[in-house]
């Protein structure tokens, strides 16, 4: 009888132990899926990060975490890949500067609030498909916003604030970035407003040329001018597009999908 009890206790202990991963495994998963930060999963060459509250940038290392407000710059002949908490992957070529404006993710609801602002340079984003009710994933520039719902695309931002966006898979909703007008709004709030009498209400009006939104589909590109204007998307030649940067990203995509 005692032998049977001991055998049962040992068997139960083994089953419970097998149900829980080792502490080291838990730690590895936690680094990859931290809700409030991205992780540097690849670093070729050198890159630096200027964190909020810092006066001078510091050298960035592989597996280092990036948080909201971090400003990253890659040096010449350098590249970096970061993995977001929702497992989206964003890569940056040499001489690129970007800021993590938002990097929030709720594992339970799978809602996300991710915004990467490209100041200058080249970026490539590989974002898993998700519904609009699950939040937002945006790549922004000074003049444009690229809203992503699951796609593979790249964007080049030039020194004059012009940009080129090319989509390889899925769709990207690209629109002109709206001026927040904070200073103007504040000034208006400080002055007492006159209450106007009855007046005609303006009816529907066409969207001005300053406002635009385009859906850019697979194998299409859109060119954004320095003033924020843009022409309609058009199809690009994939054969002519296959430069070293594109091939490198496609190889990375295949590697992370294995």
PDB file of C-alpha atoms in Angstrom:
ATOM      1  CA  UNK A   1       0.000   0.000   0.000  1.00  0.00           C
ATOM      2  CA  UNK A   2       2.846   2.388   0.945  1.00  0.00           C
ATOM      3  CA  UNK A   3       4.626   1.520  -2.305  1.00  0.00           C
ATOM      4  CA  UNK A   4       1.514   2.366  -4.330  1.00  0.00           C
ATOM      5  CA  UNK A   5       1.196   5.758  -2.592  1.00  0.00           C
ATOM      6  CA  UNK A   6       4.855   6.580  -3.249  1.00  0.00           C
ATOM      7  CA  UNK A   7       4.521   5.586  -6.904  1.00  0.00           C
ATOM      8  CA  UNK A   8       1.439   7.795  -7.274  1.00  0.00           C
ATOM      9  CA  UNK A   9       3.221  10.759  -5.630  1.00  0.00           C
ATOM     10  CA  UNK A  10       6.277  10.442  -7.909  1.00  0.00           C
ATOM     11  CA  UNK A  11       4.091  10.149 -11.024  1.00  0.00           C
ATOM     12  CA  UNK A  12       2.071  13.227 -10.010  1.00  0.00           C
ATOM     13  CA  UNK A  13       5.261  15.228  -9.403  1.00  0.00           C
ATOM     14  CA  UNK A  14       6.610  14.344 -12.852  1.00  0.00           C
ATOM     15  CA  UNK A  15       3.344  15.347 -14.530  1.00  0.00           C
ATOM     16  CA  UNK A  16       3.249  18.721 -12.739  1.00  0.00           C
ATOM     17  CA  UNK A  17       6.897  19.425 -13.609  1.00  0.00           C
ATOM     18  CA  UNK A  18       6.296  18.650 -17.281  1.00  0.00           C
ATOM     19  CA  UNK A  19       3.389  21.121 -17.376  1.00  0.00           C
ATOM     20  CA  UNK A  20       5.625  24.136 -16.676  1.00  0.00           C
ATOM     21  CA  UNK A  21       8.488  25.359 -18.888  1.00  0.00           C
ATOM     22  CA  UNK A  22      11.905  26.012 -17.479  1.00  0.00           C
ATOM     23  CA  UNK A  23      12.609  29.511 -16.093  1.00  0.00           C
ATOM     24  CA  UNK A  24      15.074  30.217 -18.915  1.00  0.00           C
ATOM     25  CA  UNK A  25      12.398  29.470 -21.501  1.00  0.00           C
ATOM     26  CA  UNK A  26       9.957  31.829 -19.778  1.00  0.00           C
ATOM     27  CA  UNK A  27      12.564  34.568 -19.814  1.00  0.00           C
ATOM     28  CA  UNK A  28      13.199  34.165 -23.546  1.00  0.00           C
ATOM     29  CA  UNK A  29       9.495  34.443 -24.353  1.00  0.00           C
ATOM     30  CA  UNK A  30       9.103  37.471 -22.085  1.00  0.00           C
ATOM     31  CA  UNK A  31      11.873  39.367 -23.894  1.00  0.00           C
ATOM     32  CA  UNK A  32      10.197  38.771 -27.236  1.00  0.00           C
ATOM     33  CA  UNK A  33       6.676  39.676 -26.123  1.00  0.00           C
ATOM     34  CA  UNK A  34       7.163  42.569 -23.686  1.00  0.00           C
ATOM     35  CA  UNK A  35       3.994  44.684 -23.897  1.00  0.00           C
ATOM     36  CA  UNK A  36       5.654  48.095 -23.760  1.00  0.00           C
ATOM     37  CA  UNK A  37       8.790  47.657 -25.814  1.00  0.00           C
ATOM     38  CA  UNK A  38      10.311  46.367 -29.024  1.00  0.00           C
ATOM     39  CA  UNK A  39      13.419  44.177 -29.162  1.00  0.00           C
ATOM     40  CA  UNK A  40      16.487  44.560 -31.374  1.00  0.00           C
ATOM     41  CA  UNK A  41      16.533  41.121 -33.020  1.00  0.00           C
ATOM     42  CA  UNK A  42      19.248  41.890 -35.572  1.00  0.00           C
ATOM     43  CA  UNK A  43      22.015  44.472 -35.712  1.00  0.00           C
ATOM     44  CA  UNK A  44      24.553  44.709 -38.511  1.00  0.00           C
ATOM     45  CA  UNK A  45      27.154  47.416 -38.007  1.00  0.00           C
ATOM     46  CA  UNK A  46      26.430  50.186 -35.515  1.00  0.00           C
ATOM     47  CA  UNK A  47      23.361  52.065 -34.323  1.00  0.00           C
ATOM     48  CA  UNK A  48      22.681  54.489 -31.486  1.00  0.00           C
ATOM     49  CA  UNK A  49      19.642  55.338 -29.380  1.00  0.00           C
ATOM     50  CA  UNK A  50      18.687  58.602 -27.712  1.00  0.00           C
ATOM     51  CA  UNK A  51      16.264  57.824 -24.917  1.00  0.00           C
ATOM     52  CA  UNK A  52      13.885  60.265 -23.274  1.00  0.00           C
ATOM     53  CA  UNK A  53      15.704  62.316 -20.666  1.00  0.00           C
ATOM     54  CA  UNK A  54      19.133  61.598 -22.175  1.00  0.00           C
ATOM     55  CA  UNK A  55      21.315  64.390 -23.568  1.00  0.00           C
ATOM     56  CA  UNK A  56      23.584  62.170 -25.644  1.00  0.00           C
ATOM     57  CA  UNK A  57      22.855  58.945 -27.556  1.00  0.00           C
ATOM     58  CA  UNK A  58      24.292  55.579 -26.516  1.00  0.00           C
ATOM     59  CA  UNK A  59      25.410  52.637 -28.634  1.00  0.00           C
ATOM     60  CA  UNK A  60      22.648  50.122 -29.277  1.00  0.00           C
ATOM     61  CA  UNK A  61      23.133  46.383 -28.797  1.00  0.00           C
ATOM     62  CA  UNK A  62      21.381  43.276 -30.076  1.00  0.00           C
ATOM     63  CA  UNK A  63      18.542  42.043 -27.802  1.00  0.00           C
ATOM     64  CA  UNK A  64      18.262  45.516 -26.277  1.00  0.00           C
ATOM     65  CA  UNK A  65      14.751  46.836 -25.683  1.00  0.00           C
ATOM     66  CA  UNK A  66      13.377  49.991 -27.253  1.00  0.00           C
ATOM     67  CA  UNK A  67      10.580  51.953 -25.612  1.00  0.00           C
ATOM     68  CA  UNK A  68       8.189  54.752 -26.503  1.00  0.00           C
ATOM     69  CA  UNK A  69      10.046  57.959 -27.324  1.00  0.00           C
ATOM     70  CA  UNK A  70      13.354  56.295 -28.247  1.00  0.00           C
ATOM     71  CA  UNK A  71      15.096  57.868 -31.242  1.00  0.00           C
ATOM     72  CA  UNK A  72      17.363  55.465 -33.168  1.00  0.00           C
ATOM     73  CA  UNK A  73      19.943  56.215 -35.873  1.00  0.00           C
ATOM     74  CA  UNK A  74      21.849  53.654 -37.946  1.00  0.00           C
ATOM     75  CA  UNK A  75      25.343  54.436 -39.159  1.00  0.00           C
ATOM     76  CA  UNK A  76      26.789  53.877 -42.641  1.00  0.00           C
ATOM     77  CA  UNK A  77      26.913  50.201 -43.717  1.00  0.00           C
ATOM     78  CA  UNK A  78      24.611  49.320 -40.822  1.00  0.00           C
ATOM     79  CA  UNK A  79      21.148  47.781 -40.523  1.00  0.00           C
ATOM     80  CA  UNK A  80      18.778  46.997 -37.702  1.00  0.00           C
ATOM     81  CA  UNK A  81      15.725  44.789 -37.254  1.00  0.00           C
ATOM     82  CA  UNK A  82      13.295  45.271 -34.389  1.00  0.00           C
ATOM     83  CA  UNK A  83      10.472  42.956 -33.346  1.00  0.00           C
ATOM     84  CA  UNK A  84       7.348  44.557 -31.926  1.00  0.00           C
ATOM     85  CA  UNK A  85       5.373  42.992 -29.044  1.00  0.00           C
ATOM     86  CA  UNK A  86       2.744  41.787 -31.562  1.00  0.00           C
ATOM     87  CA  UNK A  87       5.525  39.959 -33.495  1.00  0.00           C
ATOM     88  CA  UNK A  88       5.534  42.489 -36.324  1.00  0.00           C
ATOM     89  CA  UNK A  89       9.007  43.064 -37.731  1.00  0.00           C
ATOM     90  CA  UNK A  90      10.380  46.423 -38.885  1.00  0.00           C
ATOM     91  CA  UNK A  91      13.822  46.861 -40.460  1.00  0.00           C
ATOM     92  CA  UNK A  92      15.905  49.951 -41.132  1.00  0.00           C
ATOM     93  CA  UNK A  93      18.734  50.461 -43.608  1.00  0.00           C
ATOM     94  CA  UNK A  94      21.929  52.457 -43.146  1.00  0.00           C
ATOM     95  CA  UNK A  95      21.771  56.189 -42.357  1.00  0.00           C
ATOM     96  CA  UNK A  96      18.185  55.935 -41.145  1.00  0.00           C
ATOM     97  CA  UNK A  97      16.641  57.779 -38.197  1.00  0.00           C
ATOM     98  CA  UNK A  98      13.320  56.836 -36.607  1.00  0.00           C
ATOM     99  CA  UNK A  99      11.351  57.430 -33.411  1.00  0.00           C
ATOM    100  CA  UNK A 100       9.109  54.937 -31.613  1.00  0.00           C
ATOM    101  CA  UNK A 101       6.067  57.138 -31.035  1.00  0.00           C
ATOM    102  CA  UNK A 102       3.942  54.290 -29.642  1.00  0.00           C
ATOM    103  CA  UNK A 103       4.640  50.634 -28.850  1.00  0.00           C
ATOM    104  CA  UNK A 104       1.725  49.287 -26.785  1.00  0.00           C
ATOM    105  CA  UNK A 105       0.206  45.806 -27.026  1.00  0.00           C
ATOM    106  CA  UNK A 106      -2.291  43.919 -24.867  1.00  0.00           C
ATOM    107  CA  UNK A 107      -1.640  40.178 -25.071  1.00  0.00           C
ATOM    108  CA  UNK A 108      -5.062  39.310 -23.651  1.00  0.00           C
ATOM    109  CA  UNK A 109      -7.170  41.372 -26.098  1.00  0.00           C
ATOM    110  CA  UNK A 110      -4.464  41.533 -28.812  1.00  0.00           C
ATOM    111  CA  UNK A 111      -5.130  45.252 -29.190  1.00  0.00           C
ATOM    112  CA  UNK A 112      -2.160  47.291 -30.346  1.00  0.00           C
ATOM    113  CA  UNK A 113      -1.084  50.901 -30.596  1.00  0.00           C
ATOM    114  CA  UNK A 114       2.133  51.019 -32.616  1.00  0.00           C
ATOM    115  CA  UNK A 115       3.517  54.058 -34.423  1.00  0.00           C
ATOM    116  CA  UNK A 116       6.990  54.300 -35.951  1.00  0.00           C
ATOM    117  CA  UNK A 117       7.917  57.770 -37.200  1.00  0.00           C
ATOM    118  CA  UNK A 118      10.540  57.744 -39.963  1.00  0.00           C
ATOM    119  CA  UNK A 119      12.607  60.933 -39.940  1.00  0.00           C
ATOM    120  CA  UNK A 120      14.988  59.927 -42.730  1.00  0.00           C
ATOM    121  CA  UNK A 121      16.071  56.776 -44.550  1.00  0.00           C
ATOM    122  CA  UNK A 122      14.702  53.390 -45.571  1.00  0.00           C
ATOM    123  CA  UNK A 123      12.376  51.056 -43.691  1.00  0.00           C
ATOM    124  CA  UNK A 124      10.708  47.703 -44.368  1.00  0.00           C
ATOM    125  CA  UNK A 125       7.703  46.455 -42.384  1.00  0.00           C
ATOM    126  CA  UNK A 126       6.319  42.921 -42.144  1.00  0.00           C
ATOM    127  CA  UNK A 127       3.048  43.110 -40.212  1.00  0.00           C
ATOM    128  CA  UNK A 128       0.711  40.145 -39.503  1.00  0.00           C
ATOM    129  CA  UNK A 129      -2.906  40.640 -40.552  1.00  0.00           C
ATOM    130  CA  UNK A 130      -5.293  42.010 -37.919  1.00  0.00           C
ATOM    131  CA  UNK A 131      -8.734  43.635 -37.827  1.00  0.00           C
ATOM    132  CA  UNK A 132      -9.324  47.355 -37.402  1.00  0.00           C
ATOM    133  CA  UNK A 133     -11.000  46.743 -34.047  1.00  0.00           C
ATOM    134  CA  UNK A 134      -7.646  45.517 -32.742  1.00  0.00           C
ATOM    135  CA  UNK A 135      -6.098  48.996 -32.760  1.00  0.00           C
ATOM    136  CA  UNK A 136      -3.552  50.558 -35.089  1.00  0.00           C
ATOM    137  CA  UNK A 137      -0.145  49.973 -36.623  1.00  0.00           C
ATOM    138  CA  UNK A 138       1.225  53.045 -38.410  1.00  0.00           C
ATOM    139  CA  UNK A 139       4.396  54.083 -40.149  1.00  0.00           C
ATOM    140  CA  UNK A 140       4.442  57.874 -40.245  1.00  0.00           C
ATOM    141  CA  UNK A 141       6.554  60.619 -41.791  1.00  0.00           C
ATOM    142  CA  UNK A 142       6.432  64.388 -41.443  1.00  0.00           C
ATOM    143  CA  UNK A 143       3.785  64.581 -44.189  1.00  0.00           C
ATOM    144  CA  UNK A 144       2.084  61.163 -44.387  1.00  0.00           C
ATOM    145  CA  UNK A 145       0.542  58.280 -42.434  1.00  0.00           C
ATOM    146  CA  UNK A 146       0.617  54.648 -43.588  1.00  0.00           C
ATOM    147  CA  UNK A 147      -2.030  52.619 -41.763  1.00  0.00           C
ATOM    148  CA  UNK A 148      -1.304  48.894 -41.843  1.00  0.00           C
ATOM    149  CA  UNK A 149      -3.673  45.933 -41.377  1.00  0.00           C
ATOM    150  CA  UNK A 150      -1.302  43.132 -42.352  1.00  0.00           C
ATOM    151  CA  UNK A 151       1.153  43.585 -45.152  1.00  0.00           C
ATOM    152  CA  UNK A 152       4.712  43.583 -46.435  1.00  0.00           C
ATOM    153  CA  UNK A 153       5.908  46.995 -47.620  1.00  0.00           C
ATOM    154  CA  UNK A 154       8.795  49.420 -47.622  1.00  0.00           C
ATOM    155  CA  UNK A 155       9.146  53.181 -47.454  1.00  0.00           C
ATOM    156  CA  UNK A 156      11.977  55.540 -48.361  1.00  0.00           C
ATOM    157  CA  UNK A 157      11.982  58.993 -46.746  1.00  0.00           C
ATOM    158  CA  UNK A 158      14.272  61.621 -48.250  1.00  0.00           C
ATOM    159  CA  UNK A 159      15.916  64.695 -46.729  1.00  0.00           C
ATOM    160  CA  UNK A 160      13.360  67.009 -48.399  1.00  0.00           C
ATOM    161  CA  UNK A 161      10.501  65.046 -46.714  1.00  0.00           C
ATOM    162  CA  UNK A 162       9.426  63.407 -49.968  1.00  0.00           C
ATOM    163  CA  UNK A 163       8.724  59.683 -49.678  1.00  0.00           C
ATOM    164  CA  UNK A 164       8.134  56.565 -51.765  1.00  0.00           C
ATOM    165  CA  UNK A 165       6.039  53.664 -50.474  1.00  0.00           C
ATOM    166  CA  UNK A 166       5.927  50.265 -52.204  1.00  0.00           C
ATOM    167  CA  UNK A 167       3.656  47.377 -51.203  1.00  0.00           C
ATOM    168  CA  UNK A 168       4.681  43.750 -51.822  1.00  0.00           C
ATOM    169  CA  UNK A 169       1.807  41.962 -50.098  1.00  0.00           C
ATOM    170  CA  UNK A 170      -1.542  43.103 -48.722  1.00  0.00           C
ATOM    171  CA  UNK A 171      -2.736  46.713 -48.656  1.00  0.00           C
ATOM    172  CA  UNK A 172      -1.687  49.962 -47.003  1.00  0.00           C
ATOM    173  CA  UNK A 173      -3.983  52.957 -46.433  1.00  0.00           C
ATOM    174  CA  UNK A 174      -1.846  56.049 -47.014  1.00  0.00           C
ATOM    175  CA  UNK A 175      -3.075  59.546 -46.188  1.00  0.00           C
ATOM    176  CA  UNK A 176      -1.745  63.027 -45.667  1.00  0.00           C
ATOM    177  CA  UNK A 177      -0.691  63.682 -42.098  1.00  0.00           C
ATOM    178  CA  UNK A 178      -2.975  66.228 -40.492  1.00  0.00           C
ATOM    179  CA  UNK A 179      -1.539  69.217 -38.657  1.00  0.00           C
ATOM    180  CA  UNK A 180      -2.626  69.016 -35.040  1.00  0.00           C
ATOM    181  CA  UNK A 181      -2.851  72.798 -34.828  1.00  0.00           C
ATOM    182  CA  UNK A 182      -2.353  72.719 -31.061  1.00  0.00           C
ATOM    183  CA  UNK A 183      -1.037  76.277 -30.747  1.00  0.00           C
ATOM    184  CA  UNK A 184      -3.882  77.699 -32.811  1.00  0.00           C
ATOM    185  CA  UNK A 185      -6.493  75.742 -30.869  1.00  0.00           C
ATOM    186  CA  UNK A 186      -5.042  76.876 -27.541  1.00  0.00           C
ATOM    187  CA  UNK A 187      -5.093  80.520 -28.628  1.00  0.00           C
ATOM    188  CA  UNK A 188      -8.750  80.221 -29.611  1.00  0.00           C
ATOM    189  CA  UNK A 189      -9.666  78.674 -26.272  1.00  0.00           C
ATOM    190  CA  UNK A 190      -8.050  81.518 -24.350  1.00  0.00           C
ATOM    191  CA  UNK A 191     -10.366  84.118 -25.942  1.00  0.00           C
ATOM    192  CA  UNK A 192     -14.059  84.267 -24.988  1.00  0.00           C
ATOM    193  CA  UNK A 193     -16.168  83.102 -27.887  1.00  0.00           C
ATOM    194  CA  UNK A 194     -19.106  85.058 -29.279  1.00  0.00           C
ATOM    195  CA  UNK A 195     -22.369  83.164 -29.403  1.00  0.00           C
ATOM    196  CA  UNK A 196     -23.684  83.561 -32.910  1.00  0.00           C
ATOM    197  CA  UNK A 197     -27.345  83.666 -33.811  1.00  0.00           C
ATOM    198  CA  UNK A 198     -29.109  81.284 -36.184  1.00  0.00           C
ATOM    199  CA  UNK A 199     -27.241  80.786 -39.452  1.00  0.00           C
ATOM    200  CA  UNK A 200     -27.421  78.439 -42.456  1.00  0.00           C
ATOM    201  CA  UNK A 201     -25.585  75.141 -42.005  1.00  0.00           C
ATOM    202  CA  UNK A 202     -23.030  74.349 -44.701  1.00  0.00           C
ATOM    203  CA  UNK A 203     -23.982  71.314 -46.759  1.00  0.00           C
ATOM    204  CA  UNK A 204     -21.759  68.491 -48.027  1.00  0.00           C
ATOM    205  CA  UNK A 205     -18.611  69.713 -49.778  1.00  0.00           C
ATOM    206  CA  UNK A 206     -15.942  67.988 -51.813  1.00  0.00           C
ATOM    207  CA  UNK A 207     -12.731  67.009 -50.044  1.00  0.00           C
ATOM    208  CA  UNK A 208     -10.063  69.628 -50.702  1.00  0.00           C
ATOM    209  CA  UNK A 209      -6.919  68.827 -52.638  1.00  0.00           C
ATOM    210  CA  UNK A 210      -4.997  69.125 -49.374  1.00  0.00           C
ATOM    211  CA  UNK A 211      -6.758  66.046 -48.005  1.00  0.00           C
ATOM    212  CA  UNK A 212      -6.186  62.645 -49.567  1.00  0.00           C
ATOM    213  CA  UNK A 213      -6.240  58.949 -48.773  1.00  0.00           C
ATOM    214  CA  UNK A 214      -5.215  56.137 -51.111  1.00  0.00           C
ATOM    215  CA  UNK A 215      -5.345  52.375 -50.708  1.00  0.00           C
ATOM    216  CA  UNK A 216      -2.056  51.054 -52.075  1.00  0.00           C
ATOM    217  CA  UNK A 217      -2.337  47.406 -53.110  1.00  0.00           C
ATOM    218  CA  UNK A 218       0.195  44.654 -53.769  1.00  0.00           C
ATOM    219  CA  UNK A 219       2.919  45.587 -56.282  1.00  0.00           C
ATOM    220  CA  UNK A 220       1.825  49.225 -56.236  1.00  0.00           C
ATOM    221  CA  UNK A 221       3.709  52.323 -55.164  1.00  0.00           C
ATOM    222  CA  UNK A 222       2.804  55.868 -54.216  1.00  0.00           C
ATOM    223  CA  UNK A 223       5.046  58.928 -54.420  1.00  0.00           C
ATOM    224  CA  UNK A 224       4.576  61.616 -51.779  1.00  0.00           C
ATOM    225  CA  UNK A 225       5.914  65.104 -52.479  1.00  0.00           C
ATOM    226  CA  UNK A 226       7.728  67.308 -49.911  1.00  0.00           C
ATOM    227  CA  UNK A 227       4.569  69.411 -49.426  1.00  0.00           C
ATOM    228  CA  UNK A 228       2.533  66.309 -48.596  1.00  0.00           C
ATOM    229  CA  UNK A 229       0.680  66.055 -51.903  1.00  0.00           C
ATOM    230  CA  UNK A 230       0.522  62.717 -53.712  1.00  0.00           C
ATOM    231  CA  UNK A 231      -0.516  61.260 -57.050  1.00  0.00           C
ATOM    232  CA  UNK A 232      -2.576  58.093 -57.431  1.00  0.00           C
ATOM    233  CA  UNK A 233      -0.803  54.770 -56.775  1.00  0.00           C
ATOM    234  CA  UNK A 234       0.558  52.915 -59.783  1.00  0.00           C
ATOM    235  CA  UNK A 235       2.004  49.473 -60.465  1.00  0.00           C
ATOM    236  CA  UNK A 236       5.796  49.092 -60.281  1.00  0.00           C
ATOM    237  CA  UNK A 237       8.029  46.611 -62.092  1.00  0.00           C
ATOM    238  CA  UNK A 238       9.023  43.978 -59.532  1.00  0.00           C
ATOM    239  CA  UNK A 239      11.939  42.758 -61.677  1.00  0.00           C
ATOM    240  CA  UNK A 240      13.507  46.231 -61.783  1.00  0.00           C
ATOM    241  CA  UNK A 241      12.798  46.712 -58.099  1.00  0.00           C
ATOM    242  CA  UNK A 242      14.917  43.799 -56.860  1.00  0.00           C
ATOM    243  CA  UNK A 243      17.923  45.678 -55.521  1.00  0.00           C
ATOM    244  CA  UNK A 244      20.138  44.447 -52.678  1.00  0.00           C
ATOM    245  CA  UNK A 245      17.951  46.014 -49.973  1.00  0.00           C
ATOM    246  CA  UNK A 246      14.819  44.272 -51.291  1.00  0.00           C
ATOM    247  CA  UNK A 247      16.540  40.891 -51.652  1.00  0.00           C
ATOM    248  CA  UNK A 248      17.984  41.131 -48.154  1.00  0.00           C
ATOM    249  CA  UNK A 249      14.551  41.810 -46.650  1.00  0.00           C
ATOM    250  CA  UNK A 250      12.923  39.000 -48.598  1.00  0.00           C
ATOM    251  CA  UNK A 251      15.606  36.626 -47.320  1.00  0.00           C
ATOM    252  CA  UNK A 252      14.960  37.803 -43.745  1.00  0.00           C
ATOM    253  CA  UNK A 253      11.221  37.232 -44.239  1.00  0.00           C
ATOM    254  CA  UNK A 254      11.821  33.645 -45.324  1.00  0.00           C
ATOM    255  CA  UNK A 255      14.122  33.069 -42.368  1.00  0.00           C
ATOM    256  CA  UNK A 256      11.677  34.254 -39.694  1.00  0.00           C
ATOM    257  CA  UNK A 257       8.835  32.250 -41.269  1.00  0.00           C
ATOM    258  CA  UNK A 258      10.720  28.973 -40.847  1.00  0.00           C
TER     259      UNK A 258
END
